[in-house]
Tab-separated table of N, CA and C in Angstrom:
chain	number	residue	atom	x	y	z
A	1	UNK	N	-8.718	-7.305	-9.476
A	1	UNK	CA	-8.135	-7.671	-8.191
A	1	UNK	C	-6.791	-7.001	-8.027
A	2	UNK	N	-6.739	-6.561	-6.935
A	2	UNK	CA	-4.988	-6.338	-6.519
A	2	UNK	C	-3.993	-7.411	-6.935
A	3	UNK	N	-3.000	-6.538	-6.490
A	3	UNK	CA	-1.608	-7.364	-6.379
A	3	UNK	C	-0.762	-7.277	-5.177
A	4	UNK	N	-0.595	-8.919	-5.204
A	4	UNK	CA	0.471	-8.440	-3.645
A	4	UNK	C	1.733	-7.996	-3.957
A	5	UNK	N	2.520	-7.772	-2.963
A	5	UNK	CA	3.919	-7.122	-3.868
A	5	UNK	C	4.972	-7.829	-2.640
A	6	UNK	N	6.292	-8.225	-3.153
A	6	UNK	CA	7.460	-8.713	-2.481
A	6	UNK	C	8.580	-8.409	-2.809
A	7	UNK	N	9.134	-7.258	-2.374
A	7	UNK	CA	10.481	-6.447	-2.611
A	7	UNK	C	11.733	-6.552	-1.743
A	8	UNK	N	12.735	-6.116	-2.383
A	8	UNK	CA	13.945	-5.766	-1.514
A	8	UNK	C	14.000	-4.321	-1.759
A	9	UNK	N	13.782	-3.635	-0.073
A	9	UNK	CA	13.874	-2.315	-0.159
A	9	UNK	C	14.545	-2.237	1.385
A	10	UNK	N	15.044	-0.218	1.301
A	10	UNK	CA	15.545	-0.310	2.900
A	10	UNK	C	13.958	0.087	3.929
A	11	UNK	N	14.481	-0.254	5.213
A	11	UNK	CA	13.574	-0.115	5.576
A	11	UNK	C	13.058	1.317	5.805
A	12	UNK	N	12.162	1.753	6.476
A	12	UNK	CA	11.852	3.180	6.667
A	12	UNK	C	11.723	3.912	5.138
A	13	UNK	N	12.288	3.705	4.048
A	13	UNK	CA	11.749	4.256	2.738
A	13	UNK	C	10.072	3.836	2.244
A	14	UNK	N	9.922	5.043	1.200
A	14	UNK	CA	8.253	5.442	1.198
A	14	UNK	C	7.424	4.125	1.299
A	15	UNK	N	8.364	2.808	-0.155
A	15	UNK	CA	8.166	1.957	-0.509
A	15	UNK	C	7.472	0.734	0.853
A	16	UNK	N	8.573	0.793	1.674
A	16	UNK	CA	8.279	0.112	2.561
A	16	UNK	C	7.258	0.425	3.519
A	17	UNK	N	6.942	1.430	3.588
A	17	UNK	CA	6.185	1.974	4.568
A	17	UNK	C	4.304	1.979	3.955
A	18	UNK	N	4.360	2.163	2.675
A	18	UNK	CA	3.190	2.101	1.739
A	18	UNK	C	2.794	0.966	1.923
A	19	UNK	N	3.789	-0.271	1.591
A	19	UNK	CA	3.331	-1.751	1.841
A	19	UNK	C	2.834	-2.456	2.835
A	20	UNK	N	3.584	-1.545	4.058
A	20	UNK	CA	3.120	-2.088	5.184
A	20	UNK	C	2.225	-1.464	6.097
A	21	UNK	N	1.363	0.050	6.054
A	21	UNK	CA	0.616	0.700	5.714
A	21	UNK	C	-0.651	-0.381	5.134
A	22	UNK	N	-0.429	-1.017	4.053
A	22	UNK	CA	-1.386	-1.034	3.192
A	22	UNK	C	-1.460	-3.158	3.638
A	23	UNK	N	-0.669	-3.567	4.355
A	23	UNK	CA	-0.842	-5.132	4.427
A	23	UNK	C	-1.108	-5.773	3.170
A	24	UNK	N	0.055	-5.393	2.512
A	24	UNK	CA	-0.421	-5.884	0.935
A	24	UNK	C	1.012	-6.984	0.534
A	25	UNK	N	1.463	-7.032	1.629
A	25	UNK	CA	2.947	-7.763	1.048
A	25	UNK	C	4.183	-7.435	2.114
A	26	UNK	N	5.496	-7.724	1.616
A	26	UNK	CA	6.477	-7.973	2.348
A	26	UNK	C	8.020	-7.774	1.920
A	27	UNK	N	8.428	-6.609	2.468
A	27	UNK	CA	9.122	-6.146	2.416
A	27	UNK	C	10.463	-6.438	2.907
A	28	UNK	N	11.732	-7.196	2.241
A	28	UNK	CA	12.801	-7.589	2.806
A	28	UNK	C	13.928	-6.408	2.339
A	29	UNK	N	15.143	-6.628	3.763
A	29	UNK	CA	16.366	-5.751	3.396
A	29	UNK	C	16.936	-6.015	2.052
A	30	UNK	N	17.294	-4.795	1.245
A	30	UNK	CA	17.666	-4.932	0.612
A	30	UNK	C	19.075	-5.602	0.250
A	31	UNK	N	19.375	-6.444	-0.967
A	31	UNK	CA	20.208	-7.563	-0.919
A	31	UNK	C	20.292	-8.783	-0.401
A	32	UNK	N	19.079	-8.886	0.809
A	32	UNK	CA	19.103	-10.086	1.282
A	32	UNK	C	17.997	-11.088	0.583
A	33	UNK	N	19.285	-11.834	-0.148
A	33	UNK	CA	18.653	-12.538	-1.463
A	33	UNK	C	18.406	-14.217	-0.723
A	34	UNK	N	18.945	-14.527	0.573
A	34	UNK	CA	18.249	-15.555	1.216
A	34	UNK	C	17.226	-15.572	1.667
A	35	UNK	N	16.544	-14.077	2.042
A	35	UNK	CA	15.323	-14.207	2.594
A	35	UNK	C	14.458	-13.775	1.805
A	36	UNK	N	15.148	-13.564	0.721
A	36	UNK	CA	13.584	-13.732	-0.924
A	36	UNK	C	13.379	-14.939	-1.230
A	37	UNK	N	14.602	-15.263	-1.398
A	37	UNK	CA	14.332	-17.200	-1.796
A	37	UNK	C	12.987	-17.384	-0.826
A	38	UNK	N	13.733	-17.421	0.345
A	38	UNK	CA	12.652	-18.269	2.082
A	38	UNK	C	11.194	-17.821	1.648
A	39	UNK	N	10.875	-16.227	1.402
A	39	UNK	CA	9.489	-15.826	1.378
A	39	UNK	C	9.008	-16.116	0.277
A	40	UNK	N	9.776	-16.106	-1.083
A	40	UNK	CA	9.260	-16.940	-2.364
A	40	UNK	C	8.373	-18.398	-2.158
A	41	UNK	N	9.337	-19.200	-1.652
A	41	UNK	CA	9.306	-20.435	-1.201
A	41	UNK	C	7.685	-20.505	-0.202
A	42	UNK	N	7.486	-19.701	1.017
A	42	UNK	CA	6.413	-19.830	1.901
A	42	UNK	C	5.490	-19.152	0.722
A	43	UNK	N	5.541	-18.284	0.322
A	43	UNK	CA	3.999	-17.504	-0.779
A	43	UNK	C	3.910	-18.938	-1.676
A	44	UNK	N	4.447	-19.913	-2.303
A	44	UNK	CA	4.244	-20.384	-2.981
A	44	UNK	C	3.669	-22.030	-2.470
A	45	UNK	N	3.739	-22.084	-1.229
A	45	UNK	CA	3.293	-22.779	-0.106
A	45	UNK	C	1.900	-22.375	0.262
A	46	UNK	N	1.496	-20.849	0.711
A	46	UNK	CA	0.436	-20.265	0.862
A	46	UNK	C	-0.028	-19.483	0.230
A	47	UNK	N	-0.730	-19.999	-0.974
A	47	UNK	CA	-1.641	-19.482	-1.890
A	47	UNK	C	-2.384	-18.261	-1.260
A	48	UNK	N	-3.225	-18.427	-0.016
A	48	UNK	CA	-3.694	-18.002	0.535
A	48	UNK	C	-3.499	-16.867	1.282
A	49	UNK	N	-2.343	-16.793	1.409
A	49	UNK	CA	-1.520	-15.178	1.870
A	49	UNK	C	-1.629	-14.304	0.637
A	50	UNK	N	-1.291	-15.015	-0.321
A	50	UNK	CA	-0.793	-14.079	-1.519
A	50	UNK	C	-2.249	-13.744	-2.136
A	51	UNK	N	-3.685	-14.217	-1.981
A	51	UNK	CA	-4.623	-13.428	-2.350
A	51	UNK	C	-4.939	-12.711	-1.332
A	52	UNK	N	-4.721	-12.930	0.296
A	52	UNK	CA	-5.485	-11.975	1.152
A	52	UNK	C	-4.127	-10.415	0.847
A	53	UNK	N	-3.119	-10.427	0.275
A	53	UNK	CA	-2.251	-9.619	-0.080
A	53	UNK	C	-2.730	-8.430	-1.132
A	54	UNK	N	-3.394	-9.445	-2.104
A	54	UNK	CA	-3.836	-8.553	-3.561
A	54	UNK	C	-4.915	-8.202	-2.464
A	55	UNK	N	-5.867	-8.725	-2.083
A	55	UNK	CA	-7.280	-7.636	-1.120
A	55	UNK	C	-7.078	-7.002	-0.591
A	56	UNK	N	-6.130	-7.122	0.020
A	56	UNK	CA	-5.767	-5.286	0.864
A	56	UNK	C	-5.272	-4.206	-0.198
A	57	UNK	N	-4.292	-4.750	-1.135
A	57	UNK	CA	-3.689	-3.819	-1.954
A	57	UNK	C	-4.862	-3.121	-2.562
A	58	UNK	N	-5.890	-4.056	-2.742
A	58	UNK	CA	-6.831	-3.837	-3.867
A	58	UNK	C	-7.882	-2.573	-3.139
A	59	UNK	N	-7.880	-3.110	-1.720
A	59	UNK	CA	-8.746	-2.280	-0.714
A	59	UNK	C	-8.217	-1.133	-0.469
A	60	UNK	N	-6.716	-0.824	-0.084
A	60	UNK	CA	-6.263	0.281	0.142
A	60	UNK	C	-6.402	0.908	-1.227
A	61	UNK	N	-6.061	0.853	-2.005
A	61	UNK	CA	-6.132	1.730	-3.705
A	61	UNK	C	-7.944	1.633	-3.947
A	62	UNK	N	-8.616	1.504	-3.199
A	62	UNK	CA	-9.899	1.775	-3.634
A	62	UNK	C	-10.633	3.011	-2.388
A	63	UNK	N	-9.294	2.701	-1.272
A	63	UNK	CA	-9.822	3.768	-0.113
A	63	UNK	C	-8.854	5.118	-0.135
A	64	UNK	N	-7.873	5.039	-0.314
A	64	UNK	CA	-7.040	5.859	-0.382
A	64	UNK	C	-6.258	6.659	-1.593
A	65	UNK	N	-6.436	5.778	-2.870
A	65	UNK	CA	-4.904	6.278	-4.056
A	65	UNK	C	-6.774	6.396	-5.280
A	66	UNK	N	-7.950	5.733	-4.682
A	66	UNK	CA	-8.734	6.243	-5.986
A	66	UNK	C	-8.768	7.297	-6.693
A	67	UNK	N	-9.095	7.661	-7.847
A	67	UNK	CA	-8.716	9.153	-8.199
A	67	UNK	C	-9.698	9.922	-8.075
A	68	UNK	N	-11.218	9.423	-7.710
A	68	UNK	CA	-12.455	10.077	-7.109
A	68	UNK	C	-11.803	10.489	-6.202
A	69	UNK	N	-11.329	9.610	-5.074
A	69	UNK	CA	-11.136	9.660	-3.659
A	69	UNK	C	-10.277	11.209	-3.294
A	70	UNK	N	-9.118	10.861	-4.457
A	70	UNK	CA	-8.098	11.704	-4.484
A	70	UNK	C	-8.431	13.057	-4.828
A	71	UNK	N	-8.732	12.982	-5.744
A	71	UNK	CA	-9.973	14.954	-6.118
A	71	UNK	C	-10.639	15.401	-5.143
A	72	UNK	N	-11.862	14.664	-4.481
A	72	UNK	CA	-12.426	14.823	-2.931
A	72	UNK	C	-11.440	15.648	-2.340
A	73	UNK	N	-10.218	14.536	-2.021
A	73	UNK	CA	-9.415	15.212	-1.054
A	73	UNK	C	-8.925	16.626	-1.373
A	74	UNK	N	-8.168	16.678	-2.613
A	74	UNK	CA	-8.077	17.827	-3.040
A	74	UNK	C	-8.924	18.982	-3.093
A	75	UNK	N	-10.140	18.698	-3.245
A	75	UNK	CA	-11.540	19.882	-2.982
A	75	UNK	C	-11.417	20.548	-1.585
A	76	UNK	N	-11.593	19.444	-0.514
A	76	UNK	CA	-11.698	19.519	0.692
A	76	UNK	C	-10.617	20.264	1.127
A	77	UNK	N	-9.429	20.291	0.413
A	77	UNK	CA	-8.592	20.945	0.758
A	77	UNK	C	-8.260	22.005	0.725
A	78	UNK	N	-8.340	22.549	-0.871
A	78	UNK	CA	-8.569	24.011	-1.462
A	78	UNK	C	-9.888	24.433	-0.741
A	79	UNK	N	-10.820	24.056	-0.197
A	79	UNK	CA	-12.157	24.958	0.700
A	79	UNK	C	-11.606	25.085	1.725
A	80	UNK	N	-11.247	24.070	2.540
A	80	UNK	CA	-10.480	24.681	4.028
A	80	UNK	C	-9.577	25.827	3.688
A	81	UNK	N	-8.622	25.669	2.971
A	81	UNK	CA	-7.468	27.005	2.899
A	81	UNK	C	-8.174	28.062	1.920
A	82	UNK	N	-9.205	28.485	0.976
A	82	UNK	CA	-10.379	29.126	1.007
A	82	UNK	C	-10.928	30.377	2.116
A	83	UNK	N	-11.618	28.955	2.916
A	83	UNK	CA	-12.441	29.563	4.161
A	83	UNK	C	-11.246	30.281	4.894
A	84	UNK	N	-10.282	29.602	5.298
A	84	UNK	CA	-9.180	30.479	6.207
A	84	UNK	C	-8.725	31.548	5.588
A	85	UNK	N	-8.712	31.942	4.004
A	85	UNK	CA	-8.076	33.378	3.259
A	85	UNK	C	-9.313	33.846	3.566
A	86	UNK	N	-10.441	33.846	3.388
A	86	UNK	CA	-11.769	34.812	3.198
A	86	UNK	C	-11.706	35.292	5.160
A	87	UNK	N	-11.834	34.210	5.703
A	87	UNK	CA	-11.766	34.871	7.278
A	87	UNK	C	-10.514	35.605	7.586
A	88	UNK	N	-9.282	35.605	7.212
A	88	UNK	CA	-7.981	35.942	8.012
A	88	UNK	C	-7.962	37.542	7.312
């Protein structure tokens, strides 16, 4: 199973953007150590967030970061730029 994840990061960095991209968790400003407490506090209230958290994580890393998935991509990639050296 996945994992959900609950960080202090800035916003717009990779971190944050992966997480929320991926609906796997929740991303607070960094240093703001009142609103880790608050979201600590609600995840531990709703069990139920924090597994539908690990299923996405778990879903996105099985659609996107697999390392089948990831070679594919890489194939697909080296043939397109391939086909375009052999034609140009």
């Amino acid at each position: 199973a996945g994992r959900g994840v609950l960080t202090l990061a800035d916003d717009g960095c990779d971190t944050a953007l992966l997480i929320g991209d991926a609906e796997c968790g929740c991303v607070l400003k960094s240093g703001n150590v009142d609103a880790l407490i608050k979201e600590v506090l609600t995840l531990y209230s709703n069990p139920s967030m924090v597994r539908e958290w690990g299923r996405n994580a778990r879903h996105y890393i099985e659609k996107y970061l697999d390392k089948n998935v990831m070679t594919g991509n890489g194939v697909d990639i080296l043939e397109r730029i391939s086909m375009k050296t052999e034609k140009g």
